[in-house]
Coordinates of C-alpha atoms and ligand atoms in Angstrom, one line a residue:
M12 CA 116.3 -75.0 43.2
K13 CA 112.7 -74.4 42.4
V14 CA 110.2 -73.4 45.1
R15 CA 107.8 -76.3 45.8
V16 CA 104.2 -75.3 45.6
G17 CA 101.0 -77.2 46.5
V18 CA 97.4 -76.1 45.8
N19 CA 94.6 -77.0 48.2
G20 CA 91.2 -76.8 46.6
Y21 CA 91.1 -77.6 42.9
G22 CA 88.1 -75.7 41.6
T23 CA 87.7 -72.5 39.5
I24 CA 90.7 -70.7 41.0
G25 CA 92.8 -73.6 42.2
K26 CA 93.1 -75.4 38.9
R27 CA 94.1 -72.2 37.2
V28 CA 96.7 -71.3 39.8
A29 CA 98.0 -74.9 39.6
D30 CA 98.4 -74.6 35.8
A31 CA 100.1 -71.2 36.2
V32 CA 102.5 -72.5 38.8
A33 CA 103.5 -75.3 36.5
R34 CA 104.4 -72.8 33.8
Q35 CA 106.8 -70.7 36.0
P36 CA 110.6 -71.2 35.6
D37 CA 111.3 -70.9 39.3
L38 CA 108.3 -72.8 40.7
E39 CA 107.4 -76.5 40.9
L40 CA 103.9 -77.8 41.2
V41 CA 104.2 -80.6 43.7
G42 CA 100.5 -81.5 43.8
V43 CA 96.9 -80.5 44.4
A44 CA 94.4 -81.5 47.0
K45 CA 90.7 -82.4 46.4
T46 CA 87.9 -83.6 48.6
R47 CA 86.1 -85.8 46.1
P48 CA 86.5 -87.3 42.6
N49 CA 84.9 -85.3 39.8
F50 CA 85.7 -84.1 36.3
E51 CA 88.4 -81.8 37.7
A52 CA 90.0 -84.6 39.7
R53 CA 90.0 -86.7 36.5
R54 CA 91.7 -83.9 34.6
A55 CA 94.5 -83.6 37.3
F56 CA 94.9 -87.4 37.2
E57 CA 95.1 -87.6 33.4
R58 CA 97.7 -84.8 33.4
R59 CA 99.7 -86.6 36.0
I60 CA 99.4 -83.9 38.6
P61 CA 99.7 -85.7 41.9
L62 CA 96.4 -85.6 43.7
Y63 CA 96.1 -85.6 47.5
L64 CA 93.1 -86.2 49.7
A65 CA 91.7 -83.1 51.4
G66 CA 88.9 -82.5 53.9
P67 CA 86.5 -85.4 54.3
G68 CA 87.7 -87.1 51.1
T69 CA 88.6 -90.8 51.2
A70 CA 91.0 -92.8 49.1
A71 CA 88.2 -95.4 48.5
D72 CA 86.0 -92.8 46.7
F73 CA 88.9 -91.9 44.4
D74 CA 89.8 -95.6 43.9
A75 CA 86.3 -96.4 42.9
A76 CA 86.5 -93.7 40.2
G77 CA 89.8 -95.2 39.0
I78 CA 91.8 -92.1 40.2
R79 CA 95.0 -92.8 42.1
T80 CA 95.8 -90.5 45.0
A81 CA 99.3 -89.7 46.2
G82 CA 98.5 -89.3 49.9
T83 CA 96.7 -86.9 52.2
L84 CA 96.8 -83.1 52.5
A85 CA 99.2 -83.6 55.5
D86 CA 101.6 -85.4 53.1
L87 CA 101.3 -82.6 50.6
L88 CA 102.0 -80.0 53.2
G89 CA 105.1 -81.9 54.2
R90 CA 106.5 -81.7 50.6
V91 CA 106.0 -78.0 49.8
D92 CA 107.4 -74.6 50.7
V93 CA 104.2 -72.8 49.9
I94 CA 100.5 -73.9 49.9
V95 CA 98.0 -71.9 47.9
D96 CA 94.6 -72.3 49.5
A97 CA 91.8 -72.1 46.9
T98 CA 89.0 -73.7 48.9
P99 CA 85.6 -72.2 49.2
D100 CA 85.0 -69.0 51.2
K101 CA 85.8 -69.4 54.9
V102 CA 87.4 -72.9 54.5
G103 CA 90.8 -71.4 54.1
R104 CA 90.6 -70.0 57.7
E105 CA 89.8 -73.4 59.0
N106 CA 92.9 -74.8 57.1
R107 CA 95.3 -72.1 58.5
A108 CA 96.3 -74.0 61.6
A109 CA 97.3 -77.1 59.6
Y110 CA 99.5 -74.9 57.4
E111 CA 101.1 -73.4 60.5
R112 CA 101.7 -76.8 62.0
A113 CA 103.4 -77.8 58.8
G114 CA 105.7 -74.7 59.1
I115 CA 105.0 -73.6 55.5
R116 CA 104.0 -70.4 54.0
A117 CA 100.3 -70.0 52.9
I118 CA 98.4 -68.0 50.4
F119 CA 94.6 -67.4 50.9
Q120 CA 92.0 -66.1 48.5
G121 CA 89.6 -63.1 48.6
G122 CA 86.7 -65.2 50.1
E123 CA 88.5 -65.0 53.4
K124 CA 88.5 -62.0 55.7
A125 CA 91.6 -59.9 55.6
D126 CA 92.8 -60.9 59.0
V127 CA 93.4 -64.5 57.8
A128 CA 96.8 -63.3 56.7
E129 CA 99.5 -60.8 57.6
A130 CA 98.7 -58.7 54.6
S131 CA 96.4 -58.5 51.6
F132 CA 98.3 -58.5 48.3
S133 CA 98.1 -56.9 44.9
A134 CA 101.2 -57.3 42.7
L135 CA 101.3 -53.8 41.2
S136 CA 100.6 -52.1 44.5
N137 CA 102.3 -53.6 47.5
Y138 CA 104.7 -56.3 46.4
A139 CA 107.6 -54.8 48.4
A140 CA 105.6 -54.6 51.7
C141 CA 104.7 -58.3 51.3
R142 CA 108.2 -59.7 50.9
G143 CA 109.1 -62.4 53.3
K144 CA 105.6 -62.7 54.8
R145 CA 104.4 -66.1 55.9
R146 CA 100.7 -65.6 55.1
L147 CA 99.2 -63.5 52.3
R148 CA 95.7 -63.0 51.1
I149 CA 95.0 -62.3 47.4
V150 CA 92.2 -59.8 47.3
S151 CA 89.1 -60.8 45.4
C152 CA 88.7 -60.5 41.6
N153 CA 86.9 -57.1 41.8
T154 CA 89.4 -55.7 44.3
T155 CA 92.3 -56.9 42.3
G156 CA 90.9 -55.1 39.2
I157 CA 90.4 -51.9 41.2
A158 CA 93.8 -52.1 42.8
R159 CA 95.4 -52.5 39.4
A160 CA 93.6 -49.4 38.2
A161 CA 94.7 -47.6 41.3
A162 CA 98.3 -48.5 40.5
A163 CA 97.9 -46.8 37.2
I164 CA 96.2 -43.7 38.5
E165 CA 97.2 -43.0 42.1
P166 CA 101.0 -42.4 41.7
R167 CA 100.4 -40.2 38.6
W168 CA 97.7 -37.8 39.7
G169 CA 96.5 -38.7 43.2
V170 CA 92.9 -39.4 44.0
E171 CA 90.5 -36.9 45.6
R172 CA 87.5 -39.1 45.3
W173 CA 86.7 -42.4 43.4
D174 CA 83.2 -43.8 42.9
V175 CA 82.8 -47.3 41.4
V176 CA 79.6 -49.0 40.4
L177 CA 80.3 -52.7 40.1
V178 CA 78.0 -54.6 37.7
R179 CA 78.7 -58.1 38.9
R180 CA 78.3 -61.4 37.1
A181 CA 75.7 -63.7 38.7
T182 CA 78.0 -66.7 38.9
D183 CA 80.8 -68.5 37.2
P184 CA 80.0 -70.3 33.9
A185 CA 80.4 -73.8 35.4
D186 CA 78.2 -73.1 38.4
S187 CA 74.6 -74.0 37.5
H188 CA 73.3 -73.7 41.1
K189 CA 73.3 -69.9 41.5
G190 CA 71.5 -67.0 40.0
P191 CA 69.9 -64.7 39.3
V192 CA 68.8 -66.0 35.9
N193 CA 66.4 -63.1 35.6
G194 CA 66.2 -59.6 37.1
I195 CA 68.9 -57.3 38.6
V196 CA 69.7 -57.5 42.2
P197 CA 71.1 -54.4 43.9
T198 CA 73.5 -55.0 46.8
L199 CA 71.8 -52.9 49.5
Q200 CA 74.8 -52.6 51.7
I201 CA 76.5 -49.3 50.8
P202 CA 79.4 -49.1 50.4
S203 CA 79.6 -52.7 49.1
H204 CA 82.4 -54.7 50.7
H205 CA 84.8 -53.9 47.7
G206 CA 85.7 -50.4 48.8
P207 CA 86.8 -51.4 52.3
D208 CA 88.6 -54.4 50.7
V209 CA 90.6 -52.0 48.3
R210 CA 91.7 -50.1 51.4
T211 CA 93.4 -53.3 52.7
I212 CA 95.9 -52.4 49.9
Y213 CA 95.5 -48.6 49.7
P214 CA 94.5 -47.6 53.2
E215 CA 94.0 -43.9 52.3
L216 CA 92.2 -44.2 49.0
P217 CA 88.9 -42.3 49.2
I218 CA 86.9 -44.8 47.3
T219 CA 83.2 -45.7 47.5
T220 CA 81.8 -48.8 45.8
T221 CA 78.2 -49.8 45.1
A222 CA 77.2 -53.0 43.4
L223 CA 74.5 -54.9 41.6
V224 CA 74.3 -58.4 40.3
V225 CA 73.1 -59.1 36.8
P226 CA 72.3 -62.4 35.0
T227 CA 75.5 -63.0 33.1
T228 CA 78.5 -65.4 33.8
L229 CA 81.1 -63.7 31.6
M230 CA 82.7 -60.9 33.5
H231 CA 82.2 -58.1 36.0
V232 CA 82.1 -54.5 34.7
H233 CA 83.1 -51.5 36.7
V234 CA 81.8 -48.0 36.0
N235 CA 84.4 -45.6 37.4
H236 CA 84.3 -41.9 38.2
V237 CA 87.6 -40.6 39.6
R238 CA 88.4 -37.0 40.7
F239 CA 92.1 -36.5 40.6
R240 CA 94.2 -34.3 42.9
R241 CA 96.5 -33.2 40.1
V242 CA 94.8 -32.4 36.7
P243 CA 96.0 -34.7 33.9
G244 CA 96.8 -33.4 30.4
G245 CA 93.7 -35.1 29.0
R246 CA 92.2 -38.4 28.1
A247 CA 95.3 -39.4 26.0
E248 CA 97.3 -39.3 29.2
L249 CA 94.9 -41.6 31.1
V250 CA 94.8 -44.0 28.1
A251 CA 98.6 -44.0 28.0
A252 CA 98.8 -44.7 31.7
F253 CA 96.6 -47.8 31.3
R254 CA 98.7 -48.8 28.3
E255 CA 102.0 -48.5 30.3
T256 CA 100.7 -50.5 33.2
P257 CA 101.1 -54.3 33.0
R258 CA 98.0 -56.5 33.0
F259 CA 95.7 -54.0 31.1
R260 CA 94.2 -54.9 27.7
L261 CA 92.9 -51.9 25.9
F262 CA 90.5 -52.2 23.0
A263 CA 90.2 -49.5 20.3
S264 CA 86.8 -48.7 18.8
W265 CA 87.7 -50.3 15.4
E266 CA 88.1 -53.7 17.1
H267 CA 84.3 -53.7 17.7
V268 CA 84.7 -55.3 21.1
E269 CA 81.3 -54.0 22.2
G270 CA 81.2 -55.6 25.6
T271 CA 82.2 -58.6 27.7
A272 CA 81.0 -61.2 25.1
Q273 CA 83.6 -60.0 22.6
A274 CA 86.2 -59.5 25.2
M275 CA 85.9 -63.1 26.2
E276 CA 85.8 -64.2 22.6
V277 CA 89.2 -62.4 22.2
A278 CA 90.5 -64.4 25.2
R279 CA 89.3 -67.7 23.6
D280 CA 90.7 -66.8 20.2
R281 CA 94.2 -66.1 21.6
S282 CA 94.2 -69.1 24.0
E283 CA 95.8 -72.5 23.8
G284 CA 94.0 -73.4 27.0
R285 CA 90.8 -72.4 28.7
G286 CA 90.3 -68.9 27.2
D287 CA 91.1 -66.7 30.2
M288 CA 91.4 -62.9 30.2
M289 CA 93.8 -62.2 33.1
E290 CA 94.1 -58.5 32.2
N291 CA 91.8 -55.6 33.1
V292 CA 89.8 -54.8 30.0
V293 CA 89.5 -51.1 29.2
W294 CA 87.6 -49.6 26.3
E295 CA 89.7 -46.7 24.9
E296 CA 86.6 -44.9 23.6
G297 CA 85.0 -45.1 27.0
V298 CA 87.8 -43.2 28.7
R299 CA 86.9 -39.6 29.3
V300 CA 88.6 -36.8 31.1
D301 CA 86.9 -33.5 32.0
G302 CA 89.3 -31.3 34.0
S303 CA 90.1 -33.2 37.1
D304 CA 87.3 -35.7 36.6
A305 CA 87.8 -39.0 34.8
Y306 CA 85.4 -41.7 33.7
F307 CA 86.2 -45.2 32.4
F308 CA 84.8 -48.7 32.2
Q309 CA 86.8 -51.8 33.0
A310 CA 85.8 -55.4 32.7
I311 CA 87.2 -58.1 35.0
H312 CA 87.3 -61.9 34.2
Q313 CA 86.5 -63.2 37.7
E314 CA 87.7 -66.7 37.0
S315 CA 91.3 -65.8 36.1
I316 CA 92.3 -62.2 37.1
V317 CA 93.7 -63.3 40.5
V318 CA 95.9 -66.1 38.9
P319 CA 99.0 -64.0 38.1
E320 CA 98.7 -62.3 41.5
N321 CA 98.9 -65.7 43.3
I322 CA 102.1 -66.4 41.4
D323 CA 103.6 -63.0 42.3
A324 CA 102.6 -63.5 45.9
I325 CA 104.6 -66.7 46.0
R326 CA 107.6 -64.8 44.7
A327 CA 107.2 -62.0 47.2
M328 CA 107.0 -64.5 50.1
M329 CA 110.0 -66.4 49.0
D330 CA 111.9 -63.3 47.9
L331 CA 112.5 -64.8 44.5
A332 CA 112.6 -61.5 42.5
P333 CA 114.5 -58.2 43.0
D334 CA 111.2 -56.3 43.0
G335 CA 107.5 -56.5 42.0
A336 CA 108.1 -55.3 38.4
A337 CA 110.6 -58.1 37.9
S338 CA 108.2 -60.7 39.3
V339 CA 105.3 -59.4 37.2
A340 CA 107.5 -59.6 34.1
I341 CA 108.4 -63.2 34.8
T342 CA 104.8 -64.2 35.5
D343 CA 103.4 -62.4 32.5
R344 CA 106.0 -63.9 30.1
A345 CA 105.3 -67.4 31.4
L346 CA 101.5 -66.9 31.1
G347 CA 101.7 -65.2 27.7
L348 CA 100.3 -61.9 29.0
G349 CA 101.4 -58.9 27.1
R350 CA 101.0 -55.2 27.7
A351 CA 98.0 -53.7 26.1
Ligands
LIG402 P1 85.2 -73.4 43.7 O1 84.0 -73.8 44.4 O2 85.1 -73.3 42.2 O3 86.4 -74.3 44.1 C1 86.7 -74.7 45.4 C2 87.2 -76.1 45.4 O4 87.5 -76.5 46.7 C3 86.1 -77.1 45.0 O5 86.8 -78.0 44.1 C4 85.7 -77.8 46.2 O6 85.3 -79.2 46.0 C5 87.0 -77.8 47.0 N1 86.8 -77.9 48.5 C6 85.7 -77.8 49.3 N2 86.1 -78.0 50.6 C7 87.4 -78.3 50.6 C8 88.3 -78.6 51.6 N3 87.9 -78.7 52.9 N4 89.6 -78.9 51.3 C9 90.0 -78.8 50.0 N5 89.2 -78.6 49.0 C10 87.9 -78.3 49.3 O7 85.6 -72.0 44.4 P2 86.4 -70.8 43.7 O8 85.6 -70.0 42.8 O9 87.7 -71.4 43.1 O10 86.8 -70.0 45.0 C11 87.9 -70.3 45.8 C12 88.4 -69.0 46.5 O11 88.7 -68.0 45.5 C13 87.3 -68.4 47.3 O12 87.9 -67.7 48.4 C14 86.7 -67.3 46.4 O13 86.1 -66.2 47.1 C15 88.0 -66.8 45.7 N6 87.7 -66.2 44.4 C16 86.8 -66.7 43.5 C17 86.6 -66.1 42.3 C18 85.6 -66.5 41.4 O14 85.0 -65.7 40.7 N7 85.4 -67.8 41.2 C19 87.4 -64.9 42.0 C20 88.4 -64.5 42.9 C21 88.5 -65.1 44.1

């Protein structure tokens, strides 16, 4: 029998997770919950995804828009084994009690503080430790990207020191309310919150992150300097490590993927859907190893990178796969993600 999954919050992350759930062989999308009718509610309705009322939403609002609802969030919670909360930052914590009352497992997103859940999750790093948990938090897009890179690097060479400068996108493409539209805004808190967040997955990782926000919507870019404990054979070894790790997409110089604009064009070219890039993007030519020091850039598609991790977190909680590698393989096959 398939595990029954609901999604509360049908925005940027929620609609992607819902679509991804529907594509998994062992999961069933029971429905999604929304507070108000909008273009996303219309999409769910037209795709016959049962739509439930959340927060202050009323059936009358949806009726007026010609969108039928299937019940309230409480009804949805009564029909699922797992709820994925993809509501805005801090709303997930407010919803936690309702999930507990319903006696179901819950997944929260990176906008919540780590203590909203029993553990923070990254599929390549701590799947085994998260098996059977009742509440998991998927770390943010940037943290997921760094944790994946750590999964490629840490077991092979160990990390003496890791500095990351995060060049962050201003906002998501569909959000016309935020900026900056001009100028570069440094995050004056040092380290930025990302380093401590990575340590919710890798408690001992000596990582320091600094961040600045730039006027783009396409992706984040991380500029990495890692000092290894054990000296690798050279850059070819590091490139090979990224190649061998699931959920990395490497670009060779002849492909002329000069930056995030072309990386997202690749995503759109290969897509049958909304043109997501769920893998970490690494430019081969930008990987450099000097003795025990390594440098590389990676780009992170903020709107989609956490989607496969949400799916693996469901499998970990429900113990649906023999191990993390098996879950990642099932997820990636269903989502059409290949190795680099
Ligand atoms: P979003 O604003 O695009 O979507 C949130 C949705 O929840 C909206 O449709 C909103 O109407 C709805 N909502 C608001 N209050 C609600 C309530 N009480 N009950 C149910 N639904 C409600 O936000 P998002 O970008 O999808 O972010 C969701 C979570 O994912 C946040 O924790 C965020 O930090 C995290 N996250 C976002 C990104 C990103 O770049 N967008 C990346 C990784 C993680």
